[in-house]
Short mmCIF file of C-alpha atoms in Angstrom, two decimals:
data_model
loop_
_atom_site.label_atom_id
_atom_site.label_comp_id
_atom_site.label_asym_id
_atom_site.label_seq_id
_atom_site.Cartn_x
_atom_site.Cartn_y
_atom_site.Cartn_z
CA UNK O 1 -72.39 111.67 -68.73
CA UNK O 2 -69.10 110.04 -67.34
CA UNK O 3 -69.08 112.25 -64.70
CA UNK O 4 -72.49 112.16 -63.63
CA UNK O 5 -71.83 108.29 -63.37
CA UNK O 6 -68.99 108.54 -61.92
CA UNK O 7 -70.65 110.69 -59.30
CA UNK O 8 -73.58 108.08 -59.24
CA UNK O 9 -71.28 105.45 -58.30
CA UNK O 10 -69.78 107.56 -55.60
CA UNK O 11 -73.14 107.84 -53.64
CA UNK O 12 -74.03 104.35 -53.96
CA UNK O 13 -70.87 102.66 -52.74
CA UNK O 14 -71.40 105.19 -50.02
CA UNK O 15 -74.74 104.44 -49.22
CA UNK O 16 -74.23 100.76 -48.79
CA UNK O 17 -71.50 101.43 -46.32
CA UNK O 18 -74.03 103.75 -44.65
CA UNK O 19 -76.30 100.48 -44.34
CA UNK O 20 -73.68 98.15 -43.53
CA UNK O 21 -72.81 100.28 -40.79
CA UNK O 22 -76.40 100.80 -39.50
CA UNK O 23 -76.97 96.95 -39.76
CA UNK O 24 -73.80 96.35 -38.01
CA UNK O 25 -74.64 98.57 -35.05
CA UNK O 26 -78.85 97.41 -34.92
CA UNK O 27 -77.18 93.73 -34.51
CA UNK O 28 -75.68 95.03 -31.39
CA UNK O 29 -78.48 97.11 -30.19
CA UNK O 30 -80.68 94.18 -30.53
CA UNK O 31 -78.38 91.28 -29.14
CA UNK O 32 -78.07 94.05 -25.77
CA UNK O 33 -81.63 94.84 -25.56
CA UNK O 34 -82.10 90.63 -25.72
CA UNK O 35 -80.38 90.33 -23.09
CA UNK O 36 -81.61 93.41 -20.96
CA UNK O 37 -85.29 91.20 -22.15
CA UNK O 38 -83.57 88.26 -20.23
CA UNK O 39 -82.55 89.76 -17.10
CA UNK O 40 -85.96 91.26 -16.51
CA UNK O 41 -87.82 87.63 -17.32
CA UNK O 42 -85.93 85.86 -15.55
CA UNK O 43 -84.42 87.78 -12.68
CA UNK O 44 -81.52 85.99 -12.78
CA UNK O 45 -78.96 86.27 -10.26
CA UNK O 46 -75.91 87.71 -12.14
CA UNK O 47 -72.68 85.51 -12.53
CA UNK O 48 -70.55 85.89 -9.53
CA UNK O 49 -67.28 87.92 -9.74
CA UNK O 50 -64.45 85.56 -9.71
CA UNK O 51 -62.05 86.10 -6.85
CA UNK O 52 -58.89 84.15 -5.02
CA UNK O 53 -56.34 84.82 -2.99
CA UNK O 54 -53.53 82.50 -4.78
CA UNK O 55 -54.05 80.83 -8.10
CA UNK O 56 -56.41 77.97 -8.70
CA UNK O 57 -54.59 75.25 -6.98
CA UNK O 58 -56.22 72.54 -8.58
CA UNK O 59 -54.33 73.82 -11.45
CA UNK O 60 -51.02 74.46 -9.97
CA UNK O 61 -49.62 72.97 -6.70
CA UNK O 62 -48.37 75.53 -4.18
CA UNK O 63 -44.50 75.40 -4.32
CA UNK O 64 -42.19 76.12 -1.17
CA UNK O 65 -41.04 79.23 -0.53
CA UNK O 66 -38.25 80.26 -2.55
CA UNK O 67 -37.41 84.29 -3.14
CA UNK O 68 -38.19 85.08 -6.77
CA UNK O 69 -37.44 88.40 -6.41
CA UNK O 70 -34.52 87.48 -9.49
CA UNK O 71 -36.79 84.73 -11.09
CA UNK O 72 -37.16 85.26 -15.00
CA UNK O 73 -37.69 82.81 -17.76
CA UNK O 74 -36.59 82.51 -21.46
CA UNK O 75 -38.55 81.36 -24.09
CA UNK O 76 -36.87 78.19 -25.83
CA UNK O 77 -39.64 76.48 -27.50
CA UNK O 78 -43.54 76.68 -27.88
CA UNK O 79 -45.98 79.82 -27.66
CA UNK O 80 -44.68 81.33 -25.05
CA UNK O 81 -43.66 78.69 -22.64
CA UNK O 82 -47.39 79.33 -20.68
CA UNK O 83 -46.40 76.73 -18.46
CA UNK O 84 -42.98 77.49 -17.30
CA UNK O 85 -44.68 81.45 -16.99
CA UNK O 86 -47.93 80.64 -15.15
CA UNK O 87 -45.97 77.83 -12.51
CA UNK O 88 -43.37 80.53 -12.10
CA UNK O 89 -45.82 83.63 -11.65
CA UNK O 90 -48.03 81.68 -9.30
CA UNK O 91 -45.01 80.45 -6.77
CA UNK O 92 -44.12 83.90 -7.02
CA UNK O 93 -47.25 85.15 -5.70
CA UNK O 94 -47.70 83.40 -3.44
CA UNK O 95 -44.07 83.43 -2.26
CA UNK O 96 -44.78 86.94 -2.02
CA UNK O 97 -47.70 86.77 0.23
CA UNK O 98 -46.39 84.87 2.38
CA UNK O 99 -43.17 86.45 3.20
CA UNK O 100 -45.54 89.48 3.26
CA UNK O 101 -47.28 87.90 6.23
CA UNK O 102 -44.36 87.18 7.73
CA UNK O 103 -43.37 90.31 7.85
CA UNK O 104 -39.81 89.87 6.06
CA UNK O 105 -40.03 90.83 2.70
CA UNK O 106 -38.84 94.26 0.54
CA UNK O 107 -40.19 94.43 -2.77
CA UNK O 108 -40.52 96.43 -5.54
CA UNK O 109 -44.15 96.04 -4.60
CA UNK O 110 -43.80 98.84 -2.24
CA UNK O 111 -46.87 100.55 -1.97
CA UNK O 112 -50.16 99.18 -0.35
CA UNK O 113 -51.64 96.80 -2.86
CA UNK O 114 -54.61 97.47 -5.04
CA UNK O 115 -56.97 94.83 -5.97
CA UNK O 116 -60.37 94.16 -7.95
CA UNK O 117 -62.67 91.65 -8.18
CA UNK O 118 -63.41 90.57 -11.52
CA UNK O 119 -66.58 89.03 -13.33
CA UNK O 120 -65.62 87.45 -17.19
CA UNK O 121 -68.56 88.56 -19.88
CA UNK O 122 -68.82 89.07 -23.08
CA UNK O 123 -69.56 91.88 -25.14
CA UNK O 124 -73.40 91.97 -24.65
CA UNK O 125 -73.23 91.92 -20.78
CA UNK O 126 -70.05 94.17 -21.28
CA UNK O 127 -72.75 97.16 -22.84
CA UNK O 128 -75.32 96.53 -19.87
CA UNK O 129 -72.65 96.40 -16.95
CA UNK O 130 -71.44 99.61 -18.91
CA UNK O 131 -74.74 101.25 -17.83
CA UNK O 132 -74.54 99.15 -14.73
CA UNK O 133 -72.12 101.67 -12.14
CA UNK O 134 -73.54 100.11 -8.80
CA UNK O 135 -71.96 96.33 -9.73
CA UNK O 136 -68.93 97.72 -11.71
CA UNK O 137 -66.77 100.36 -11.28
CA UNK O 138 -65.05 99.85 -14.40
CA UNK O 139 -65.31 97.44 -17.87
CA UNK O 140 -61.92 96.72 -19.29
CA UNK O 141 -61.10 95.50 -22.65
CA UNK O 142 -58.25 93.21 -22.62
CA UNK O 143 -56.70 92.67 -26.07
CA UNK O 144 -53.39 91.39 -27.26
CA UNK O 145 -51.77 92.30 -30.33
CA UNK O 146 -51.77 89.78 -33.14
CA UNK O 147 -49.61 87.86 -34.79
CA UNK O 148 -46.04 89.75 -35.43
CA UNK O 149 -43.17 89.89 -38.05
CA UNK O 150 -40.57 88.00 -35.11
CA UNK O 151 -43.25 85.20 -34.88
CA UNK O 152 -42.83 84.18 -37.79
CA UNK O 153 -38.99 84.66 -37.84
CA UNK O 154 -39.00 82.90 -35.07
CA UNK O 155 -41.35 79.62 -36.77
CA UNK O 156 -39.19 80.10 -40.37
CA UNK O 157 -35.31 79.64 -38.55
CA UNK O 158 -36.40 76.67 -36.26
CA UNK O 159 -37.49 75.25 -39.36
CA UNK O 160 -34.69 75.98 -41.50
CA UNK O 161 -31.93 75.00 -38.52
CA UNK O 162 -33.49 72.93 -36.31
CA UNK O 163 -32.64 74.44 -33.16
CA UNK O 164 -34.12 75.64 -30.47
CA UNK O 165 -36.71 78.66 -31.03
CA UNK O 166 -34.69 81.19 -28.62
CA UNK O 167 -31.71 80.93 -30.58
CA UNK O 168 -33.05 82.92 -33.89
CA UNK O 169 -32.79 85.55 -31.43
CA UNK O 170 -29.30 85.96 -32.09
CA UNK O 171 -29.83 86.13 -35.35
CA UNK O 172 -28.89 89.44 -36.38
CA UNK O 173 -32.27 89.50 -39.18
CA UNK O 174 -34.69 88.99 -35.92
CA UNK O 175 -37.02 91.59 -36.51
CA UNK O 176 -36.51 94.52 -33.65
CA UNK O 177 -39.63 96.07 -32.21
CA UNK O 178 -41.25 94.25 -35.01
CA UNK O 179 -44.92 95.66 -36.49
CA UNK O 180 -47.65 93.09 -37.71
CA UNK O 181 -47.98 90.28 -40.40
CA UNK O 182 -50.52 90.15 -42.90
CA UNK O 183 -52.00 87.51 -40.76
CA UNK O 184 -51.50 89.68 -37.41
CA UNK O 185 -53.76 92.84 -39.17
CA UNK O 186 -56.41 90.06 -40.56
CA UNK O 187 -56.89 88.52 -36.75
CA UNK O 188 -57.27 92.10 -35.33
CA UNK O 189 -59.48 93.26 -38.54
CA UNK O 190 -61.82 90.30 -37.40
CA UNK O 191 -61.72 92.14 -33.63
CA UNK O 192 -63.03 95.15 -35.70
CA UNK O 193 -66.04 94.03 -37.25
CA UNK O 194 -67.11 92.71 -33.46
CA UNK O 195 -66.26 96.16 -32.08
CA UNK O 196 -68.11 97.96 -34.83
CA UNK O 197 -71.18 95.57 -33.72
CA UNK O 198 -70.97 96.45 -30.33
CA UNK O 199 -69.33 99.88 -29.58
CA UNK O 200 -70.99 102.54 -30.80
CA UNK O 201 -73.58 104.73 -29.79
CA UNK O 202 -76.86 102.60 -30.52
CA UNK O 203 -75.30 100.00 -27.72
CA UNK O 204 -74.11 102.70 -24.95
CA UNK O 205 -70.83 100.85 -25.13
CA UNK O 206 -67.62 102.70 -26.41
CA UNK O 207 -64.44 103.24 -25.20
CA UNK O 208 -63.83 106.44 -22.89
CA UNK O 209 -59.76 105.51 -23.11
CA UNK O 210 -57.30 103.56 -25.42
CA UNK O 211 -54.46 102.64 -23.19
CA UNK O 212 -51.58 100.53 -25.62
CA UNK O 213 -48.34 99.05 -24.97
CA UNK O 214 -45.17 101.20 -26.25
CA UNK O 215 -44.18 98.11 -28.52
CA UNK O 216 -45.63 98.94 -31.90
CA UNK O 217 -47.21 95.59 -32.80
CA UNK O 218 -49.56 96.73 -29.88
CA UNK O 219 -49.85 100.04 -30.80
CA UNK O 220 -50.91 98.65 -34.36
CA UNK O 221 -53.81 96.03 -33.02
CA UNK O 222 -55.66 98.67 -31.35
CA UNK O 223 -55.85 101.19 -34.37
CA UNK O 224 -56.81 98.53 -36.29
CA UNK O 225 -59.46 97.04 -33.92
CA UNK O 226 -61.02 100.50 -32.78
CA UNK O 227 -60.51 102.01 -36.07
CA UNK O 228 -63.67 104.60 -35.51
CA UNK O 229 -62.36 105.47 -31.82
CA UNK O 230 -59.19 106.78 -32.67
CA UNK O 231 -57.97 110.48 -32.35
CA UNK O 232 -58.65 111.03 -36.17
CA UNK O 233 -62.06 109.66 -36.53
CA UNK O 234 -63.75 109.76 -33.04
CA UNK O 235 -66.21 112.62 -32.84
CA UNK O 236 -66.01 112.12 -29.19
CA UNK O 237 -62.28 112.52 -28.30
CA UNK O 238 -61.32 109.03 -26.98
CA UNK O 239 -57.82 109.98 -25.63
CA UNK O 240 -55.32 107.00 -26.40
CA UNK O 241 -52.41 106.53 -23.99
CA UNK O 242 -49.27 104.65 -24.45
CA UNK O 243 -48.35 103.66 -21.08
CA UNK O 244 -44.46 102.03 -20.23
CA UNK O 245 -46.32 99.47 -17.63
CA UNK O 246 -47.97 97.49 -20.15
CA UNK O 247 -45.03 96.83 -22.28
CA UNK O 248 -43.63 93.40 -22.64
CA UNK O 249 -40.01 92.66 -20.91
CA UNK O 250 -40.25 88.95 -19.65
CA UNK O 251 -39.04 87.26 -22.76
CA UNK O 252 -35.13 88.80 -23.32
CA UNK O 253 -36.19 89.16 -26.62
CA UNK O 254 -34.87 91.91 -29.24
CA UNK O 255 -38.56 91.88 -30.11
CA UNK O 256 -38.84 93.85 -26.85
CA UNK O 257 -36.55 96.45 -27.92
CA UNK O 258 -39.12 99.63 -27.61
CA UNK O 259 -38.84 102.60 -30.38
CA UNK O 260 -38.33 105.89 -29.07
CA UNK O 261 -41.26 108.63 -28.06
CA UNK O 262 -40.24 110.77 -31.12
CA UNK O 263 -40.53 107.82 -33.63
CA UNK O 264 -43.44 106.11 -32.41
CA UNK O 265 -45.65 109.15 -32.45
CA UNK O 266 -44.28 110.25 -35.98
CA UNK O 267 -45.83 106.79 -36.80
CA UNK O 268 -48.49 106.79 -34.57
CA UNK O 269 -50.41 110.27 -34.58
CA UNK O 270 -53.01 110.96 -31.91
CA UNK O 271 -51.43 108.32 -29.61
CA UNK O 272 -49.96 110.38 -26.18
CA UNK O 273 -46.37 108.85 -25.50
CA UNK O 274 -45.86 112.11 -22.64
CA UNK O 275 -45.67 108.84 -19.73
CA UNK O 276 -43.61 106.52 -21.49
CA UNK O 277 -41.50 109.79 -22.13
CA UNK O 278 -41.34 110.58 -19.20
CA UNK O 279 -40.67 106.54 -17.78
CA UNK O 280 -36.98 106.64 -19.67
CA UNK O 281 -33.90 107.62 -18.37
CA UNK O 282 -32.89 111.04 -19.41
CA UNK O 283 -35.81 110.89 -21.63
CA UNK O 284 -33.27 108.61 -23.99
CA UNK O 285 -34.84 105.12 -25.04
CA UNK O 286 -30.98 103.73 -25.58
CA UNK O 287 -30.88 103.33 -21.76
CA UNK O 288 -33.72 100.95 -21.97
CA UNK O 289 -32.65 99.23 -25.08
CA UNK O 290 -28.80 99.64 -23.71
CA UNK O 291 -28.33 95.97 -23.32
CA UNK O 292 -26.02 94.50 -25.61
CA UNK O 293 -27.77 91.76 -27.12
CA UNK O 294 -31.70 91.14 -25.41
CA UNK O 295 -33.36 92.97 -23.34
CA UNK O 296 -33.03 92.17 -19.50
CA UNK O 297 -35.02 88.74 -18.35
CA UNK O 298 -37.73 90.70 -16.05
CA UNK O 299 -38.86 88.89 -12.88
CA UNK O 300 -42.26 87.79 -11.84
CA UNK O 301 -42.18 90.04 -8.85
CA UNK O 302 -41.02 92.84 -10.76
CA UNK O 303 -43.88 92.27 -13.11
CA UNK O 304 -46.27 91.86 -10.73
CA UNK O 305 -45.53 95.16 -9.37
CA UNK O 306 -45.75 96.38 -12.79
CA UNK O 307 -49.18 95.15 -13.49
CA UNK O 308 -50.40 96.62 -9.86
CA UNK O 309 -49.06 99.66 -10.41
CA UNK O 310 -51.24 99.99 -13.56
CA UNK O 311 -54.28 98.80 -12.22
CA UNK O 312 -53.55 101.77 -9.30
CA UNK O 313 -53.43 103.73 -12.50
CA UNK O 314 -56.39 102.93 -14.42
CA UNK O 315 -58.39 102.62 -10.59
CA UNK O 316 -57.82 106.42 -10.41
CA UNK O 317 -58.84 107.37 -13.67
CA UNK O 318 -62.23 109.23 -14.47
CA UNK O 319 -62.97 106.68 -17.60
CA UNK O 320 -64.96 103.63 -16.88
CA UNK O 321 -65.22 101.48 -19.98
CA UNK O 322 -61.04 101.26 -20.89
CA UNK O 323 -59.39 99.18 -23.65
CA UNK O 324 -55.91 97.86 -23.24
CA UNK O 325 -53.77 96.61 -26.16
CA UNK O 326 -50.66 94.47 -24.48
CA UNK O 327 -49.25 91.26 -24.69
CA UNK O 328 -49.50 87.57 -23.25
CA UNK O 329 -47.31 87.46 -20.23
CA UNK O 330 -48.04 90.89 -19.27
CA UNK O 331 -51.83 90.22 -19.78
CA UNK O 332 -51.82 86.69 -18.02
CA UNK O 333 -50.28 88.44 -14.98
CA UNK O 334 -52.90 91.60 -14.74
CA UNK O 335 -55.58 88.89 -14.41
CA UNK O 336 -54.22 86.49 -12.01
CA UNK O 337 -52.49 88.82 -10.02
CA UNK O 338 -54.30 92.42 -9.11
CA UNK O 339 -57.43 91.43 -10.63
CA UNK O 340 -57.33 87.86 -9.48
CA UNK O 341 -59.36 86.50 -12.14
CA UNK O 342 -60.06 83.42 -14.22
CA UNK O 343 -61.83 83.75 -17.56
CA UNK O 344 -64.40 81.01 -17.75
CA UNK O 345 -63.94 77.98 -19.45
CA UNK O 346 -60.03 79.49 -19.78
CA UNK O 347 -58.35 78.31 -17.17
CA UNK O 348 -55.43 80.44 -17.04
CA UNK O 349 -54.11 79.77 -20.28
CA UNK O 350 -52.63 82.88 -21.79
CA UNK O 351 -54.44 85.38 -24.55
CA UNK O 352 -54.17 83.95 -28.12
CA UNK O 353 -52.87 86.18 -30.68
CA UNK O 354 -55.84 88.59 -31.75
CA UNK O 355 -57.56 87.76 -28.83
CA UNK O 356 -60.26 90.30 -27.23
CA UNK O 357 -61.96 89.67 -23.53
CA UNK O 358 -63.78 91.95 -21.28
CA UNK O 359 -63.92 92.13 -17.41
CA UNK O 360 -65.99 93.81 -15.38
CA UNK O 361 -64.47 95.38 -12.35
CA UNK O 362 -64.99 95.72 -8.55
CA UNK O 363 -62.66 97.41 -6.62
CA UNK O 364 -62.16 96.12 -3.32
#
């Protein structure tokens, strides 16, 4: 009798997941078929892509030429210092461009550029432009990781010492290549129950490729956030790539310190680390982390060319409907740079923690 219940049990708590799942995917079905309803009513004119050439100047005033080609900034205070970041990124750009029309300047940026125009949507217009391969020739996921272990190292020492935030990095407790809080895996478990809504068969929207960051607190928010897409549970074979362009280095923070190939993917099965293996020195991750205290300050030029070389990446890739797991400076200067894009209603603040957008893309 025990065991018959016992086995009872089983297939009930079973078969309510079963229907929570089904629900969870119908809601999506139904909130894209809505909208497909919409578009066909109305014949609206879709929202146009959002393009510039420099950053909104009504935002930022154009600076005077100065060579940034050594800029970098540290973090002292705040979530990272958006402003200092986003007036230094844009005077970089568009020092760039115009020394580039000058014809003076040698850059890391050495190749000819590649850009995209970029339309902001959310996740029901994200499953139609999925289906949608005349207006967009790919749908990107943007995501960055949630909150980490050196955030709130970082929160708990300015507290205790009242000094400046970038000082706990010399702390020698700062947490190195740190992984998620409890907080951090709750944000991107919220980003799960929206991605279980919306990607899935039923919708026509799920991921054909997983790219992540090689900084595990990245690594981390995606498995959590696409946990029926990864290598262990997707019946279709989503391939997840950890790529060394999306990692974060603009902060000189032993956060930033990276783990090596071996270690990550003994922690991280089903995640390819063959490019960011092959990206290091000698194939030894000391030579990237070989700086005695911090990492080194990276430049805005240097990750601009960064973010354009990934975009050159992803534009010759066969997958069209790709989620990237990164992290706020990194992210803020894929959109405003290559993809020269301004989420509505955004501005160009920088992602939140747990944050998840998608962009439809044009390639120029």
């Amino acid at each position: 009798f025990v065991l018959i219940s016992t086995i009872m049990n089983f297939i009930n708590r079973q078969h309510a997941a079963l229907l929570r799942g089904i629900h969870a995917r119908s809601q999506g079905t139904v909130a894209i078929a809505r909208h497909a309803n919409e578009q066909t009513a109305t014949k609206a004119t879709p929202k146009p892509y959002l393009k510039a050439t420099h950053f909104n100047s009504s935002i930022y005033p154009k600076t005077p030429i100065t060579d940034f080609s050594s800029m970098a900034l540290k973090r002292d205070d705040g979530d990272y210092y958006f402003e200092a970041h986003s007036e230094a990124l844009f005077s970089a750009l568009n020092s760039h461009l115009d020394l580039q029309q000058q014809e003076v300047i040698e850059t890391t940026i050495a190749q000819p550029r590649i850009s995209a125009t970029a339309r902001d949507m959310d996740l029901v217009e994200a499953a139609y432009a999925a289906r949608d391969h005349e207006s967009y020739d790919k749908i990107l996921i943007l995501m960055r990781h949630g909150e980490a272990k050196h955030n709130v190292f970082e929160r708990k020492y300015v507290q205790k010492n009242g000094t400046a935030m970038g000082e706990a990095n010399a702390d020698g407790d700062y947490p190195v290549d740190p992984m998620l809080t409890g907080k951090g895996c709750g944000q991107m478990l919220d980003i799960s129950r929206r991605t279980a809504t919306f990607f899935n068969r039923d919708t026509g929207l799920q991921p054909d490729l997983v790219v992540v960051s090689p900084l595990r607190r990245a690594i981390q928010s995606a498995l959590i956030s696409f946990p029926y897409h990864t290598a262990q549970t997707s019946l279709s074979n989503t391939p997840w790539i950890c790529h060394p362009m999306g990692m974060e280095q603009a902060n000189g923070n032993k956060s930033e310190f990276v783990s090596s190939p071996q270690e990550l993917g003994q922690m991280f099965p089903g995640v390819d680390f063959a490019l960011f293996e092959e990206s290091l020195v000698g194939g030894d991750v000391d030579e990237l982390n070989g700086r005695d205290t911090v990492p080194l300050f990276e430049s805005k030029i240097d990750l601009m060319g960064r973010t354009d070389e990934f975009l050159r990446w992803i534009k010759e890739r066969e997958e069209r409907v790709i989620v990237v797991s990164s992290h706020a400076t990194w992210l803020q200067s894929l959109c405003a740079f290559p993809l020269q894009y301004e989420p509505e209603s955004k501005g160009l603040e920088m992602f939140k923690k747990g944050e998840m957008r998608s962009v439809g893309l044009k390639f120029d």
